[in-house]
Amino acid sequence: MIRPTGLVLAVSVVAVACSGGDPDGGDVAADSTAAEAPVTTEEVAGPTGSVPDAAASTTEAAADPSVTVDDSSGPAAVSTLPPDPLGVAEVGTPGLDSDDPFCSAWSRWAGSAQVILVANAFSEAGPEALAPLEIIASPVVTDAYDDMLVAWPDELEREREVAADGYFGPITRRLDVARQALLDAGADEGVLAAVSTAWLAALSVRDPSTPEFAVDLPEDVWAVVDAAASDFAARLVPFGSDPSLLSNEETPLTDAYLEVSCPDQGTLGGQEVDPDAVGS
């Protein structure tokens, strides 16, 4: 069953930078990342147990003049991320089938993050509609994060830790909670495989010129996803209200490597492409 998850994508997104993760490619270390863990509903609940809106959750971030806060969609900022700035990919997410294991993992991670970021910034549905998308993306994102760190290029070794903790981590940590919610809802290896396969299939045919992103799953798998999404939404504040997603880490070596070595030329992470270099 193909379901669009109620999310409308647009031609650009205000990007949230990331952070977090074990530099050795394992689970996120609690002692080094606790301050940046995804924000739970209990942590921000008001006197009546309600979750503050996005504007209230980002007051502290707004005090930083280097961060631009969009009150309508949460604590996003940092850069503008066009889905396909210069036609690098006519259809599909570039690099998914790359022979370079690092580039392939990057495309899976960044392509997935881009879909979520665009949905957060421009969805016409409420924030609760984003939870199923995060649930479905979670196995691919968390696996791709680990695969990137395993295949980390030697020439980027001095940036490995800051990239893992300051670039890829916040979304990965949040979606690790989503993956756990999927497991808690009864997902077995078969369901995880079905969700991952469907997500990657949707990424492979994504048309950047159209606003829709649809995922095809069997009805029984949708039932597990919906149960997990309900649980996940109760655990964490909405994506657009989670201040743990804010980061100003810089990874110039990694950015430059992506630009010259991976099929997307770094555009999945928001980099601009030199028109003279496209197709060269």
Short mmCIF file of C-alpha atoms in Angstrom, two decimals:
data_model
loop_
_atom_site.label_atom_id
_atom_site.label_comp_id
_atom_site.label_asym_id
_atom_site.label_seq_id
_atom_site.Cartn_x
_atom_site.Cartn_y
_atom_site.Cartn_z
CA MET A 1 0.00 0.00 0.00
CA ILE A 2 1.44 3.36 -1.03
CA ARG A 3 0.83 6.07 1.53
CA PRO A 4 2.24 9.60 1.30
CA THR A 5 2.26 9.90 5.13
CA GLY A 6 0.45 13.22 4.81
CA LEU A 7 3.67 15.09 4.11
CA VAL A 8 4.24 17.64 1.36
CA LEU A 9 7.78 18.32 0.22
CA ALA A 10 8.90 21.62 -1.28
CA VAL A 11 11.76 22.90 -3.39
CA SER A 12 13.88 24.05 -0.46
CA VAL A 13 14.30 23.54 3.26
CA VAL A 14 15.82 25.30 6.20
CA ALA A 15 18.39 22.73 7.27
CA VAL A 16 19.04 21.55 10.79
CA ALA A 17 22.66 20.66 11.41
CA CYS A 18 23.44 17.43 13.22
CA SER A 19 25.68 16.01 15.91
CA GLY A 20 26.39 12.86 17.81
CA GLY A 21 27.61 9.37 17.85
CA ASP A 22 30.42 7.12 18.87
CA PRO A 23 33.48 7.96 16.76
CA ASP A 24 34.22 4.25 16.61
CA GLY A 25 30.98 3.61 14.75
CA GLY A 26 29.10 2.07 17.66
CA ASP A 27 26.20 3.25 19.76
CA VAL A 28 26.11 6.84 20.91
CA ALA A 29 28.01 7.22 24.15
CA ALA A 30 25.79 8.48 26.92
CA ASP A 31 28.58 10.25 28.78
CA SER A 32 29.67 12.35 25.79
CA THR A 33 26.29 13.19 24.28
CA ALA A 34 23.82 13.33 27.13
CA ALA A 35 23.53 17.10 26.91
CA GLU A 36 22.48 16.78 23.27
CA ALA A 37 20.11 13.84 23.59
CA PRO A 38 16.70 14.18 21.92
CA VAL A 39 14.32 16.12 24.14
CA THR A 40 11.58 14.04 25.69
CA THR A 41 8.02 15.21 26.25
CA GLU A 42 8.55 14.86 30.01
CA GLU A 43 11.53 17.21 29.95
CA VAL A 44 9.58 20.04 28.36
CA ALA A 45 6.12 19.37 29.70
CA GLY A 46 4.49 22.39 31.31
CA PRO A 47 2.49 22.45 34.55
CA THR A 48 -0.42 20.71 32.85
CA GLY A 49 1.76 18.17 31.08
CA SER A 50 1.42 19.83 27.67
CA VAL A 51 4.32 20.23 25.25
CA PRO A 52 5.34 23.83 24.53
CA ASP A 53 5.06 24.98 20.96
CA ALA A 54 8.05 25.38 18.67
CA ALA A 55 8.51 29.06 19.40
CA ALA A 56 8.62 28.47 23.15
CA SER A 57 11.06 25.57 22.74
CA THR A 58 13.53 27.68 20.78
CA THR A 59 13.71 30.85 22.84
CA GLU A 60 17.25 30.08 23.95
CA ALA A 61 18.38 29.27 20.41
CA ALA A 62 16.86 32.52 19.15
CA ALA A 63 19.08 34.45 21.53
CA ASP A 64 22.06 33.38 19.43
CA PRO A 65 22.30 35.85 16.53
CA SER A 66 24.05 33.19 14.41
CA VAL A 67 20.95 31.01 14.45
CA THR A 68 17.80 31.92 12.56
CA VAL A 69 14.69 30.37 14.09
CA ASP A 70 11.58 29.66 12.06
CA ASP A 71 8.79 29.80 14.64
CA SER A 72 6.39 28.01 12.32
CA SER A 73 8.48 24.87 11.94
CA GLY A 74 10.85 24.70 14.88
CA PRO A 75 14.52 25.29 15.71
CA ALA A 76 15.81 25.00 12.20
CA ALA A 77 18.46 27.23 10.74
CA VAL A 78 22.01 27.14 9.46
CA SER A 79 21.56 26.81 5.67
CA THR A 80 19.17 26.52 2.74
CA LEU A 81 19.04 23.02 1.31
CA PRO A 82 17.54 22.72 -2.18
CA PRO A 83 16.53 19.14 -2.99
CA ASP A 84 18.31 19.26 -6.37
CA PRO A 85 20.07 22.61 -6.87
CA LEU A 86 21.45 22.12 -10.38
CA GLY A 87 19.91 18.94 -11.67
CA VAL A 88 22.66 16.70 -10.27
CA ALA A 89 20.04 13.96 -10.17
CA GLU A 90 17.08 14.10 -12.52
CA VAL A 91 15.27 11.38 -10.58
CA GLY A 92 16.33 9.61 -7.44
CA THR A 93 18.85 10.27 -4.68
CA PRO A 94 22.35 10.40 -6.19
CA GLY A 95 24.92 7.96 -4.84
CA LEU A 96 22.70 5.24 -3.40
CA ASP A 97 24.37 2.68 -5.65
CA SER A 98 27.88 4.14 -5.41
CA ASP A 99 30.75 1.64 -5.41
CA ASP A 100 32.36 3.75 -2.68
CA PRO A 101 30.92 2.44 0.61
CA PHE A 102 31.36 5.81 2.31
CA CYS A 103 29.56 7.69 -0.47
CA SER A 104 26.78 5.11 -0.59
CA ALA A 105 26.25 5.36 3.17
CA TRP A 106 26.38 9.16 2.97
CA SER A 107 23.69 9.18 0.28
CA ARG A 108 21.42 6.95 2.35
CA TRP A 109 21.92 9.05 5.46
CA ALA A 110 21.82 12.51 3.87
CA GLY A 111 19.07 11.67 1.37
CA SER A 112 16.90 10.43 4.23
CA ALA A 113 17.68 13.44 6.41
CA GLN A 114 16.85 15.76 3.54
CA VAL A 115 13.39 14.23 3.12
CA ILE A 116 12.66 14.70 6.82
CA LEU A 117 14.04 18.25 6.88
CA VAL A 118 11.97 19.27 3.88
CA ALA A 119 8.86 17.72 5.39
CA ASN A 120 9.46 19.48 8.68
CA ALA A 121 9.94 22.86 7.03
CA PHE A 122 7.14 22.70 4.50
CA SER A 123 4.61 20.07 5.47
CA GLU A 124 1.01 21.24 5.40
CA ALA A 125 0.17 18.56 7.95
CA GLY A 126 0.65 18.96 11.69
CA PRO A 127 3.86 17.92 13.48
CA GLU A 128 2.26 14.61 14.45
CA ALA A 129 2.29 13.61 10.77
CA LEU A 130 6.09 13.65 10.75
CA ALA A 131 6.40 10.81 13.28
CA PRO A 132 5.55 7.99 10.80
CA LEU A 133 8.13 9.37 8.37
CA GLU A 134 10.79 9.34 11.09
CA ILE A 135 9.81 5.80 12.05
CA ILE A 136 10.10 4.51 8.48
CA ALA A 137 13.41 6.31 7.91
CA SER A 138 14.98 5.15 11.18
CA PRO A 139 16.47 1.76 10.15
CA VAL A 140 18.14 3.22 7.05
CA VAL A 141 19.44 6.32 8.84
CA THR A 142 20.88 4.49 11.84
CA ASP A 143 22.48 1.78 9.69
CA ALA A 144 23.91 4.35 7.27
CA TYR A 145 25.41 6.30 10.16
CA ASP A 146 27.29 3.22 11.34
CA ASP A 147 28.35 2.36 7.78
CA MET A 148 29.73 5.86 7.19
CA LEU A 149 31.93 5.66 10.26
CA VAL A 150 33.17 2.18 9.38
CA ALA A 151 34.12 3.36 5.87
CA TRP A 152 35.44 6.74 7.03
CA PRO A 153 38.18 7.94 4.62
CA ASP A 154 41.68 8.00 6.09
CA GLU A 155 42.29 11.52 4.85
CA LEU A 156 39.37 12.75 6.98
CA GLU A 157 40.49 11.04 10.18
CA ARG A 158 41.12 14.27 12.09
CA GLU A 159 37.51 15.33 11.44
CA ARG A 160 35.96 11.94 12.17
CA GLU A 161 34.99 12.62 15.76
CA VAL A 162 33.58 16.10 15.21
CA ALA A 163 31.66 14.91 12.13
CA ALA A 164 30.21 11.96 14.01
CA ASP A 165 29.36 14.03 17.05
CA GLY A 166 28.74 17.43 15.49
CA TYR A 167 27.31 16.75 12.05
CA PHE A 168 25.59 13.37 11.75
CA GLY A 169 24.57 12.82 15.35
CA PRO A 170 21.44 14.76 16.35
CA ILE A 171 19.16 13.30 13.68
CA THR A 172 20.75 9.88 14.13
CA ARG A 173 20.21 9.91 17.90
CA ARG A 174 16.62 11.00 17.44
CA LEU A 175 15.96 8.32 14.85
CA ASP A 176 17.63 5.73 17.06
CA VAL A 177 14.78 6.40 19.48
CA ALA A 178 12.38 6.01 16.56
CA ARG A 179 13.92 2.67 15.67
CA GLN A 180 13.56 1.52 19.26
CA ALA A 181 9.89 2.52 19.16
CA LEU A 182 9.54 0.39 16.02
CA LEU A 183 11.07 -2.58 17.84
CA ASP A 184 8.88 -1.98 20.89
CA ALA A 185 5.82 -1.99 18.62
CA GLY A 186 6.66 -5.55 17.59
CA ALA A 187 8.85 -5.07 14.55
CA ASP A 188 10.94 -8.16 13.84
CA GLU A 189 13.76 -8.52 11.34
CA GLY A 190 11.22 -9.02 8.56
CA VAL A 191 9.46 -5.75 9.35
CA LEU A 192 12.76 -3.87 9.64
CA ALA A 193 13.83 -5.24 6.26
CA ALA A 194 10.49 -4.33 4.68
CA VAL A 195 10.64 -0.78 6.05
CA SER A 196 14.25 -0.31 4.93
CA THR A 197 13.58 -1.70 1.47
CA ALA A 198 10.51 0.51 1.00
CA TRP A 199 12.35 3.62 2.19
CA LEU A 200 15.30 3.03 -0.11
CA ALA A 201 12.96 2.32 -3.03
CA ALA A 202 11.23 5.66 -2.42
CA LEU A 203 14.60 7.45 -2.26
CA SER A 204 15.72 5.81 -5.51
CA VAL A 205 12.75 7.18 -7.47
CA ARG A 206 12.32 10.49 -5.72
CA ASP A 207 11.70 13.25 -8.25
CA PRO A 208 13.11 16.54 -6.90
CA SER A 209 10.83 18.51 -9.21
CA THR A 210 7.66 17.21 -7.53
CA PRO A 211 6.49 17.86 -3.96
CA GLU A 212 5.46 14.32 -2.99
CA PHE A 213 7.29 11.49 -1.23
CA ALA A 214 5.38 8.22 -0.93
CA VAL A 215 6.35 4.96 0.75
CA ASP A 216 4.89 1.60 -0.28
CA LEU A 217 4.34 -0.82 2.62
CA PRO A 218 1.96 -3.73 3.25
CA GLU A 219 -1.04 -3.02 5.48
CA ASP A 220 0.33 -5.19 8.31
CA VAL A 221 3.62 -3.27 8.30
CA TRP A 222 1.76 0.06 8.28
CA ALA A 223 -0.04 -1.12 11.42
CA VAL A 224 3.30 -1.61 13.18
CA VAL A 225 4.58 1.74 11.88
CA ASP A 226 1.47 3.55 13.10
CA ALA A 227 1.75 1.99 16.57
CA ALA A 228 5.44 2.90 16.73
CA ALA A 229 4.73 6.45 15.56
CA SER A 230 2.17 6.94 18.31
CA ASP A 231 4.63 5.71 20.93
CA PHE A 232 7.49 7.76 19.46
CA ALA A 233 5.40 10.95 19.41
CA ALA A 234 4.69 10.43 23.10
CA ARG A 235 8.38 9.95 23.92
CA LEU A 236 9.93 12.96 22.18
CA VAL A 237 8.90 16.47 21.33
CA PRO A 238 8.10 16.99 17.62
CA PHE A 239 11.06 17.18 15.26
CA GLY A 240 10.60 20.90 14.70
CA SER A 241 10.55 21.58 18.45
CA ASP A 242 13.62 19.55 19.42
CA PRO A 243 16.47 21.93 20.35
CA SER A 244 18.92 19.00 20.48
CA LEU A 245 18.96 19.13 16.67
CA LEU A 246 20.71 22.50 16.66
CA SER A 247 24.44 22.47 15.97
CA ASN A 248 26.97 24.88 14.53
CA GLU A 249 29.80 22.38 14.03
CA GLU A 250 31.96 22.92 10.94
CA THR A 251 33.53 20.10 8.92
CA PRO A 252 35.35 21.77 6.00
CA LEU A 253 37.48 18.73 5.11
CA THR A 254 34.46 16.46 4.99
CA ASP A 255 32.49 18.99 2.97
CA ALA A 256 35.32 19.28 0.45
CA TYR A 257 35.67 15.50 0.21
CA LEU A 258 31.97 15.04 -0.48
CA GLU A 259 32.10 17.71 -3.17
CA VAL A 260 34.83 16.02 -5.19
CA SER A 261 34.41 12.34 -4.31
CA CYS A 262 30.69 11.49 -4.02
CA PRO A 263 28.04 11.43 -6.77
CA ASP A 264 25.84 14.10 -5.17
CA GLN A 265 28.84 16.49 -4.90
CA GLY A 266 27.74 17.34 -1.38
CA THR A 267 24.39 18.78 -2.44
CA LEU A 268 22.49 16.41 -0.16
CA GLY A 269 24.18 18.23 2.71
CA GLY A 270 23.33 21.67 1.37
CA GLN A 271 26.49 22.46 -0.56
CA GLU A 272 26.25 24.45 -3.76
CA VAL A 273 27.59 22.99 -6.97
CA ASP A 274 29.85 24.82 -9.39
CA PRO A 275 27.81 24.84 -12.65
CA ASP A 276 31.01 24.43 -14.68
CA ALA A 277 31.84 21.27 -12.74
CA VAL A 278 28.51 19.52 -13.23
CA GLY A 279 28.89 16.66 -15.64
CA SER A 280 32.64 17.12 -15.90
#
